[in-house]
C-alpha cells in the first residue's frame, strides 16, 4: 500500500448517508440527521440519518416480509454462497476506499484498519459463504420403526447492534453467518462508526442480495437500538458493545417477545509474563502493541499486565520503552501505530481513569495525558501505570483506551488468582517456556481465548466470545452458525 493513494482519498467530501431499507436509501421519518465528527480533527465529516422508532419498525417489517416470502431463505445454499462470495469480492475491490472512510469516521490507524476492517470482513464473509453449502442436518440414532431428522432452519429476523471500534470486522462476524443461514437482518451501527457499514450494505445489493434482506438503520442507541431490542418481530438479537447496553438488551427481550440475545461485551484481559518466558524482549513489545493498537479500543486489549516480581522492574522498563517508541498521530499515515481516540467523551473517560489510578496509589510511568491537541483531534499518549493492586479500579473496570495497569505476582497460583479476580473473562495470555505451565494456564484462567507466547491474531477459524460478564455465545468459527438457526425435529413413523 502506498501513502499517495491514501492521501488522495483523505480529503474527499463524503456525501450524507440515509438508512438503507428495502434496498433504498431512506431518510429519517422526521427528516432528522446527525453530524458525524471525525476524531482526526474534530471537524464535521458528513451527516447520517438520526433514526426514529418508526424507521426501525419499518426496517423490521421489511426484513420480516423478505424472510416470509423466502426471497433469500428459499434460495439453495449454493446460490446464497455465490452472492456472498461476490459481496466479498466487491468489498475487496473497494478495500482502500472503505478503510480510509472508516478511519476518517472512527480514527483507527490505517495500517490496522486495512487488515482488521475490509481485510477481515472479506475473510469472514468468504468463510461463511464457503461453509454454508457444507453444513448438514442430522439423522438421530433411533429404533428401526422411526426416522428422527434434525433440520437447521434460519431463525427469521436477526437484529444486530455493533460498536464503533471495528465496525466492518465485527459487523461481518454477525452479518456473514446470519445471511449465509438464510435470515434477514436489521443492522444498527454505532453512532460514531456507521459509514463503512452503510457502504458495505450497498455493496451487498450490488452483489445480488435481494432488497429487504439486509437493512441498516442509523441513529442513537437509546432510540433505534431500543426499538430493535423491544420489537415483537425480531427473533434473535446479536450484540457487541458495553456491559451496560448488554444488560438493557436482556431486559428488552424479557419485556417483549423473549427473543434470544447473544452478547459480546467488554474485557479486562490479563497478560501474564513469567520469568521463564522464551523471549522477554518480544513479550515486552507485544505487551505494548497488544494494549495500545487502535488506542486501546480493542475488546481483547491486554489491559492488565501481570509480571513475575523477579523480573518486574526490568520488564516494565522494556514495555515503557516499547510504548514510547510507538508513533501516535494522524491515523491516515501508514507509519502511525496508534491512531485517534474515537470521541472527545471517550478521551475524557480515559483521562479520568488515569486520575483515579493515581489517587489509588498507582505510578504513571509514562503517558497519562492528551497530546497533539493543536490538531483538534482526540489523541492520547500510551500510558503505563505500575503498582496497580488487583482491587484498584484500573484493575477491575474496562477503560477502552490506551491505559495499561501493571501488577506484580510471585507464584503461578497467585497469577491465576489475580487473573481471575474480575467480573470479565474475554481474553488473556501467558508467556512461559514451560509446556506444563502453559497448559495449566490455559485451563486455569477463565477466558474465552488464552494466548500462549503471543497476543492477538486468532482468525475466523476459532471462536471469540467471553465468559462471565464478557458475554455469551461466540462470534467466528462454524460454532457461530448455531446462533442463527433453530433446530427442528422431524419424527417420522416408518
Ligand atoms: P455501547 O454499548 O455504548 O454501544 C454499542 C452499540 O449499542 C452502539 O451501536 C450503540 O448505539 C448501541 N446502544 C447504545 N445504547 C443502546 C440501547 N439503550 N439500546 C440498544 N442499543 C444501544 O458500546 P461502545 O462504546 O460502542 O463499544 C465499546 C464496548 O464494546 C466496550 O465495552 C468493548 O469492550 C466492547 N466490545 C466488545 C467486543 C467483543 O467481541 N467482546 C468487541 C468490540 C467491542
XYZ file of C-alpha atoms and ligand atoms in Angstrom:
538
model
C 0.000 0.000 0.000
C 1.404 3.387 -0.820
C 0.784 6.572 1.101
C -0.073 8.535 -2.056
C -3.256 6.540 -2.652
C -4.388 7.141 0.919
C -3.632 10.860 0.711
C -5.675 11.101 -2.485
C -8.724 9.838 -0.585
C -8.264 11.610 2.735
C -9.867 14.940 1.846
C -12.620 13.648 -0.395
C -16.051 15.044 0.505
C -18.326 12.396 1.998
C -21.968 12.559 0.948
C -24.573 12.347 3.688
C -25.954 8.868 4.293
C -29.568 7.819 4.918
C -30.834 4.486 6.227
C -30.795 1.530 3.861
C -34.251 -0.060 3.940
C -35.683 -2.415 1.320
C -32.710 -1.728 -0.918
C -33.323 2.016 -0.935
C -31.734 4.994 0.701
C -34.394 6.305 3.105
C -34.200 9.444 5.281
C -35.435 9.503 8.879
C -39.231 9.684 9.152
C -38.952 13.112 10.778
C -36.096 14.224 8.499
C -33.629 14.198 11.402
C -29.894 13.935 10.793
C -26.835 13.869 13.000
C -23.362 15.228 12.333
C -20.525 12.760 12.058
C -17.368 14.265 13.615
C -14.004 12.962 12.529
C -11.814 12.144 15.545
C -8.789 13.092 13.432
C -9.536 16.821 13.594
C -12.842 17.147 15.451
C -14.497 18.539 12.275
C -17.819 17.539 10.712
C -17.182 14.806 8.151
C -20.760 14.256 6.963
C -24.267 13.518 8.262
C -26.188 10.321 8.896
C -29.895 9.828 9.485
C -30.961 10.210 13.104
C -33.381 7.289 13.069
C -36.713 7.172 14.851
C -38.561 4.224 16.354
C -40.827 4.399 13.295
C -37.807 3.967 10.994
C -36.759 0.931 12.972
C -40.244 -0.579 12.815
C -40.299 -0.034 9.050
C -36.945 -1.766 8.640
C -38.009 -4.698 10.822
C -41.289 -5.099 8.915
C -39.312 -5.028 5.656
C -36.936 -7.693 6.912
C -39.885 -9.800 8.079
C -41.558 -9.599 4.658
C -38.280 -10.507 2.955
C -37.960 -13.522 5.218
C -41.537 -14.719 4.900
C -41.586 -14.565 1.094
C -38.364 -16.590 1.071
C -36.646 -14.396 -1.495
C -33.366 -15.243 0.242
C -34.113 -18.050 2.705
C -35.655 -20.028 -0.163
C -32.536 -19.915 -2.299
C -30.345 -23.026 -2.223
C -27.283 -22.632 -0.014
C -25.038 -22.758 -3.080
C -26.869 -19.748 -4.540
C -26.536 -17.792 -1.288
C -22.878 -18.725 -1.268
C -22.400 -17.260 -4.763
C -23.934 -13.927 -3.719
C -21.870 -13.745 -0.543
C -18.667 -14.530 -2.440
C -19.462 -11.759 -4.907
C -20.079 -9.432 -1.954
C -16.663 -10.294 -0.513
C -15.071 -9.613 -3.921
C -16.716 -6.183 -4.102
C -15.562 -5.280 -0.592
C -12.065 -6.388 -1.532
C -12.151 -4.316 -4.711
C -13.168 -1.257 -2.640
C -10.970 -2.056 0.359
C -8.854 1.066 0.352
C -11.798 3.413 -0.120
C -13.661 1.636 2.714
C -10.664 1.616 5.032
C -9.992 5.337 4.567
C -13.671 6.189 5.040
C -13.689 4.115 8.224
C -10.536 5.745 9.589
C -11.970 9.209 8.959
C -15.067 8.098 10.851
C -13.546 6.247 13.816
C -9.816 7.080 13.999
C -8.206 3.617 13.842
C -4.687 3.711 12.382
C -4.875 2.861 8.683
C -2.343 0.004 8.779
C -4.524 -1.830 11.240
C -7.795 -0.723 9.623
C -6.819 -2.183 6.244
C -6.204 -5.574 7.806
C -8.841 -5.587 10.512
C -11.681 -3.885 8.688
C -12.205 -4.677 4.972
C -9.496 -7.339 5.156
C -11.117 -9.206 7.992
C -14.675 -8.658 6.714
C -13.761 -10.198 3.354
C -12.205 -13.226 5.045
C -15.201 -13.695 7.329
C -17.775 -13.431 4.548
C -15.836 -15.909 2.401
C -15.542 -18.324 5.336
C -19.310 -18.483 5.953
C -20.127 -18.420 2.238
C -17.894 -21.440 1.747
C -19.249 -23.167 4.838
C -22.941 -22.887 4.195
C -23.263 -25.469 1.436
C -21.302 -27.951 3.528
C -23.374 -27.851 6.703
C -25.608 -30.894 7.024
C -28.592 -31.707 9.181
C -28.561 -34.853 11.291
C -30.247 -38.248 11.463
C -30.922 -39.353 15.017
C -29.865 -42.821 16.249
C -33.431 -44.080 16.688
C -35.007 -47.530 16.633
C -35.885 -49.030 13.235
C -39.535 -48.039 13.245
C -38.984 -44.275 13.206
C -36.785 -41.731 11.498
C -35.637 -38.744 13.539
C -34.302 -35.859 11.475
C -32.783 -32.668 12.814
C -33.158 -29.732 10.446
C -31.348 -26.432 10.849
C -33.713 -23.622 9.943
C -32.981 -19.908 9.770
C -34.451 -18.114 12.771
C -36.117 -15.314 10.771
C -35.257 -11.694 11.517
C -31.915 -11.011 13.180
C -31.273 -7.674 14.894
C -27.559 -6.818 15.033
C -26.139 -3.961 17.102
C -22.417 -3.234 16.800
C -19.870 -0.834 18.331
C -17.506 1.712 16.842
C -14.087 0.189 17.322
C -14.046 -2.271 14.387
C -17.410 -1.839 12.661
C -16.709 -3.825 9.488
C -14.925 -6.684 11.217
C -17.485 -7.069 13.986
C -20.347 -6.340 11.597
C -19.165 -9.146 9.311
C -18.907 -11.539 12.264
C -22.690 -11.111 12.667
C -23.864 -10.481 9.105
C -21.997 -13.273 7.353
C -23.288 -16.249 9.391
C -26.757 -14.668 9.739
C -27.143 -14.121 5.999
C -25.441 -17.375 4.999
C -28.037 -19.209 7.129
C -30.871 -17.540 5.197
C -32.022 -14.929 7.705
C -32.996 -11.326 7.103
C -31.143 -8.728 9.134
C -31.642 -5.263 10.573
C -28.287 -3.753 11.476
C -27.836 -0.839 13.863
C -24.283 0.551 13.671
C -22.722 2.759 16.351
C -23.408 6.493 16.108
C -19.700 7.210 15.610
C -18.967 4.463 13.062
C -21.861 3.937 10.665
C -20.379 4.937 7.323
C -18.476 1.811 6.285
C -21.350 -0.469 7.250
C -23.747 1.562 5.120
C -21.309 1.277 2.187
C -20.869 -2.420 2.812
C -24.631 -2.939 2.747
C -24.869 -1.066 -0.576
C -22.226 -3.391 -1.978
C -24.282 -6.387 -0.833
C -27.115 -5.160 -3.061
C -24.666 -4.800 -5.951
C -23.610 -8.394 -5.329
C -27.177 -9.602 -5.756
C -28.513 -9.764 -2.200
C -32.254 -9.220 -2.642
C -33.544 -5.862 -1.334
C -35.017 -6.027 2.160
C -32.769 -8.864 3.329
C -30.152 -6.561 4.841
C -31.388 -3.247 6.242
C -29.329 -0.645 8.087
C -30.844 1.915 10.450
C -28.592 4.580 11.958
C -29.084 6.824 14.950
C -28.990 6.789 18.700
C -28.774 3.548 20.606
C -31.333 4.714 23.127
C -33.849 5.317 20.315
C -33.366 2.945 17.385
C -31.356 0.363 19.341
C -34.071 0.246 21.965
C -36.791 -0.097 19.310
C -34.905 -3.046 17.818
C -34.476 -4.644 21.233
C -38.119 -4.207 22.194
C -39.564 -5.368 18.866
C -42.028 -8.252 18.918
C -40.954 -9.045 15.379
C -37.233 -9.764 15.865
C -36.209 -13.352 16.609
C -32.589 -13.020 17.644
C -30.555 -10.086 18.857
C -26.780 -10.210 18.442
C -24.712 -7.509 20.063
C -21.182 -6.328 20.606
C -20.629 -3.436 22.963
C -20.625 -2.474 26.603
C -21.982 -4.477 29.500
C -24.428 -1.704 30.406
C -26.082 -1.903 26.980
C -25.936 -5.704 27.024
C -27.908 -5.716 30.259
C -30.529 -3.451 28.678
C -30.890 -5.762 25.708
C -31.650 -8.679 28.021
C -34.312 -6.541 29.686
C -35.773 -5.555 26.324
C -36.015 -9.210 25.417
C -37.725 -10.085 28.687
C -40.151 -7.175 28.271
C -41.033 -8.098 24.690
C -41.011 -11.465 22.942
C -38.151 -13.216 24.803
C -36.010 -13.121 21.689
C -32.653 -14.870 22.019
C -29.897 -12.417 22.983
C -26.205 -13.034 22.317
C -23.739 -10.618 23.863
C -20.079 -9.871 23.161
C -19.071 -7.458 25.899
C -16.006 -5.899 27.413
C -12.878 -7.316 28.984
C -10.048 -6.672 31.392
C -7.683 -9.186 29.908
C -4.661 -10.408 31.889
C -1.330 -10.687 30.108
C 0.797 -12.837 32.419
C 4.558 -12.779 31.998
C 6.630 -15.400 33.813
C 10.370 -15.046 34.293
C 10.836 -18.173 32.159
C 9.205 -16.626 29.054
C 11.116 -17.766 25.961
C 11.755 -14.234 24.700
C 11.211 -11.413 27.184
C 12.106 -8.711 24.657
C 9.374 -9.974 22.326
C 6.961 -10.284 25.274
C 7.573 -6.626 26.179
C 6.978 -5.430 22.620
C 3.781 -7.444 22.334
C 2.624 -6.287 25.789
C 2.744 -2.738 24.382
C 1.232 -3.449 20.954
C -1.388 -5.810 22.442
C -2.546 -2.931 24.603
C -2.072 0.221 22.590
C -3.038 -0.534 18.976
C -6.222 1.284 17.985
C -5.569 3.470 21.053
C -6.526 0.586 23.341
C -10.050 0.468 21.888
C -9.973 -3.265 21.447
C -12.255 -5.550 23.448
C -9.466 -8.106 23.891
C -6.814 -5.465 24.714
C -4.178 -6.847 27.078
C -5.039 -4.237 29.669
C -3.725 -5.919 32.827
C -0.050 -6.773 32.731
C 0.838 -9.273 35.457
C 4.610 -9.631 35.788
C 6.583 -12.082 37.918
C 8.179 -10.000 40.676
C 11.744 -11.170 39.956
C 11.730 -9.522 36.506
C 9.210 -6.750 37.192
C 11.373 -3.633 37.047
C 13.446 -4.616 34.001
C 10.409 -5.891 32.138
C 8.334 -2.778 32.829
C 11.246 -0.641 31.621
C 11.169 -2.553 28.318
C 7.393 -2.151 27.988
C 7.688 1.583 28.642
C 10.435 1.824 26.015
C 8.230 -0.010 23.510
C 5.212 2.159 24.352
C 7.166 5.395 23.988
C 8.523 4.217 20.638
C 5.026 3.750 19.199
C 4.086 6.591 16.864
C 0.830 8.285 17.873
C -0.887 10.622 15.449
C -2.553 11.026 12.076
C -4.290 7.675 11.616
C -4.181 8.084 7.837
C -0.392 7.730 7.803
C 0.870 4.217 7.209
C 3.669 4.672 9.756
C 1.270 5.622 12.566
C 0.942 2.891 15.175
C -1.639 4.476 17.456
C -4.482 6.474 15.914
C -7.109 8.703 17.455
C -9.371 8.050 20.392
C -12.856 7.684 18.923
C -14.504 10.706 20.550
C -13.947 13.562 22.943
C -16.145 11.828 25.519
C -14.058 8.650 25.345
C -10.850 10.681 25.723
C -12.203 12.358 28.856
C -13.162 8.987 30.280
C -9.624 7.673 29.652
C -8.063 10.655 31.434
C -10.425 10.235 34.364
C -9.252 6.623 34.755
C -5.637 7.839 34.917
C -6.558 10.353 37.612
C -8.281 7.707 39.711
C -5.395 5.258 39.214
C -3.024 7.869 40.642
C -5.382 8.550 43.568
C -5.420 4.825 44.275
C -1.638 4.719 44.572
C -0.610 3.836 41.009
C 2.502 5.421 39.482
C 2.114 6.869 35.985
C 5.450 5.834 34.487
C 4.715 7.104 31.002
C 1.887 8.971 29.241
C -1.234 9.913 31.129
C -2.193 12.938 29.034
C -3.892 14.185 25.905
C -1.401 15.025 23.145
C -1.424 16.706 19.705
C -4.217 18.995 20.876
C -3.277 21.521 18.162
C -4.675 19.117 15.519
C -8.167 19.368 17.027
C -8.142 15.557 17.105
C -8.502 13.271 20.108
C -5.081 11.774 20.784
C -3.693 10.279 23.962
C -0.165 9.143 24.850
C 0.141 5.430 25.603
C 0.001 5.227 29.355
C 1.597 2.735 31.743
C 0.609 2.676 35.414
C 2.560 0.498 37.852
C 1.692 -0.508 41.402
C -1.901 -1.303 40.455
C -3.465 -3.503 43.130
C -5.851 -6.251 41.994
C -8.725 -4.367 43.681
C -7.986 -0.979 42.072
C -10.496 0.491 39.666
C -7.935 0.277 36.868
C -7.622 -3.463 37.505
C -11.356 -4.064 37.724
C -13.005 -1.829 35.126
C -12.574 -1.601 31.393
C -11.102 1.716 30.223
C -11.340 1.058 26.486
C -8.437 3.431 25.989
C -4.597 3.351 25.964
C -4.079 2.812 29.692
C -2.125 -0.248 30.873
C -2.072 -1.268 34.537
C 0.829 -3.358 35.866
C 0.626 -5.704 38.866
C 3.435 -7.942 40.164
C 2.923 -11.577 41.265
C 5.154 -14.143 42.971
C 3.746 -17.596 42.192
C 1.758 -19.284 39.470
C -1.187 -19.678 41.852
C -1.125 -16.001 42.702
C -1.027 -15.102 38.989
C -4.119 -17.228 38.366
C -5.907 -15.749 41.381
C -5.274 -12.179 40.205
C -6.107 -13.067 36.591
C -9.477 -14.459 37.675
C -10.320 -11.631 40.075
C -12.524 -9.539 37.763
C -16.092 -9.971 36.563
C -14.781 -10.318 32.996
C -13.413 -13.282 31.072
C -12.718 -12.359 27.470
C -9.043 -12.948 26.642
C -5.686 -13.488 28.280
C -2.142 -14.622 27.701
C 0.669 -16.394 29.464
C 4.316 -16.144 28.469
C 6.335 -19.161 29.556
C 8.717 -21.745 28.091
C 7.334 -24.390 30.440
C 4.887 -26.523 28.442
C 3.132 -27.878 31.520
C 2.660 -24.404 32.943
C 1.379 -23.132 29.587
C -1.354 -25.782 29.531
C -2.146 -25.227 33.198
C -2.673 -21.535 32.490
C -4.951 -22.279 29.540
C -7.103 -24.363 31.872
C -6.944 -22.156 34.956
C -7.514 -18.658 33.595
C -11.223 -18.082 32.958
C -11.409 -16.518 29.494
C -12.824 -17.181 26.058
C -9.365 -17.164 24.498
C -5.990 -17.775 26.090
C -2.847 -16.937 24.112
C 0.480 -18.583 24.816
C 3.656 -16.643 23.987
C 1.758 -14.267 21.730
C -1.148 -11.851 21.896
C -3.898 -11.293 19.341
C -4.318 -12.706 15.888
C -6.788 -15.624 16.257
C -8.510 -15.825 12.880
C -12.057 -16.657 11.794
C -11.493 -20.411 12.227
C -11.706 -20.112 16.033
C -14.451 -18.624 18.217
C -14.237 -15.315 20.056
C -16.528 -14.960 22.998
C -16.430 -14.266 26.651
C -17.330 -15.922 29.908
C -18.676 -14.151 32.982
C -19.648 -10.568 32.231
C -17.739 -10.617 28.951
C -20.777 -12.159 27.319
C -22.248 -15.334 25.911
C -22.359 -17.001 22.512
C -19.252 -16.678 20.399
C -18.670 -14.999 17.063
C -16.460 -16.620 14.371
C -15.881 -20.295 13.524
C -18.571 -22.760 12.485
C -19.974 -22.597 16.041
C -21.289 -19.084 15.377
C -23.753 -20.510 12.851
C -25.684 -22.075 15.741
C -26.876 -18.643 16.858
C -28.669 -18.055 13.575
C -30.583 -21.323 13.243
C -33.340 -23.148 15.062
C -33.089 -26.889 15.436
C -36.248 -28.534 14.179
C -37.036 -32.167 14.717
C -38.952 -34.287 12.238
C -40.164 -37.528 13.872
C -41.410 -39.895 11.195
C -43.131 -43.216 11.818
C -41.894 -45.727 9.266
P -22.054 0.707 23.628
O -22.687 -0.399 24.382
O -22.156 2.066 24.165
O -22.626 0.771 22.153
C -22.666 -0.362 21.324
C -23.871 -0.262 20.419
O -25.039 -0.310 21.219
C -23.939 1.029 19.616
O -24.417 0.739 18.331
C -24.946 1.842 20.388
O -25.641 2.774 19.608
C -25.886 0.756 20.864
N -26.680 1.152 22.037
C -26.370 2.060 22.987
N -27.381 2.166 23.874
C -28.360 1.329 23.480
C -29.638 0.982 23.976
N -30.145 1.550 25.066
N -30.359 0.051 23.318
C -29.865 -0.553 22.217
N -28.661 -0.263 21.684
C -27.906 0.673 22.303
O -20.541 0.269 23.420
P -19.410 1.053 22.603
O -18.924 2.133 23.486
O -19.854 1.388 21.234
O -18.334 -0.088 22.420
C -17.373 -0.337 23.365
C -17.665 -1.591 24.123
O -17.777 -2.697 23.232
C -16.560 -1.961 25.060
O -17.088 -2.384 26.285
C -15.859 -3.104 24.352
O -15.133 -3.963 25.166
C -16.991 -3.779 23.701
N -16.518 -4.612 22.599
C -16.586 -5.986 22.733
C -16.117 -6.813 21.722
C -16.199 -8.323 21.838
O -16.027 -9.005 20.834
N -16.462 -8.880 23.002
C -15.597 -6.245 20.569
C -15.526 -4.850 20.472
C -16.010 -4.050 21.494
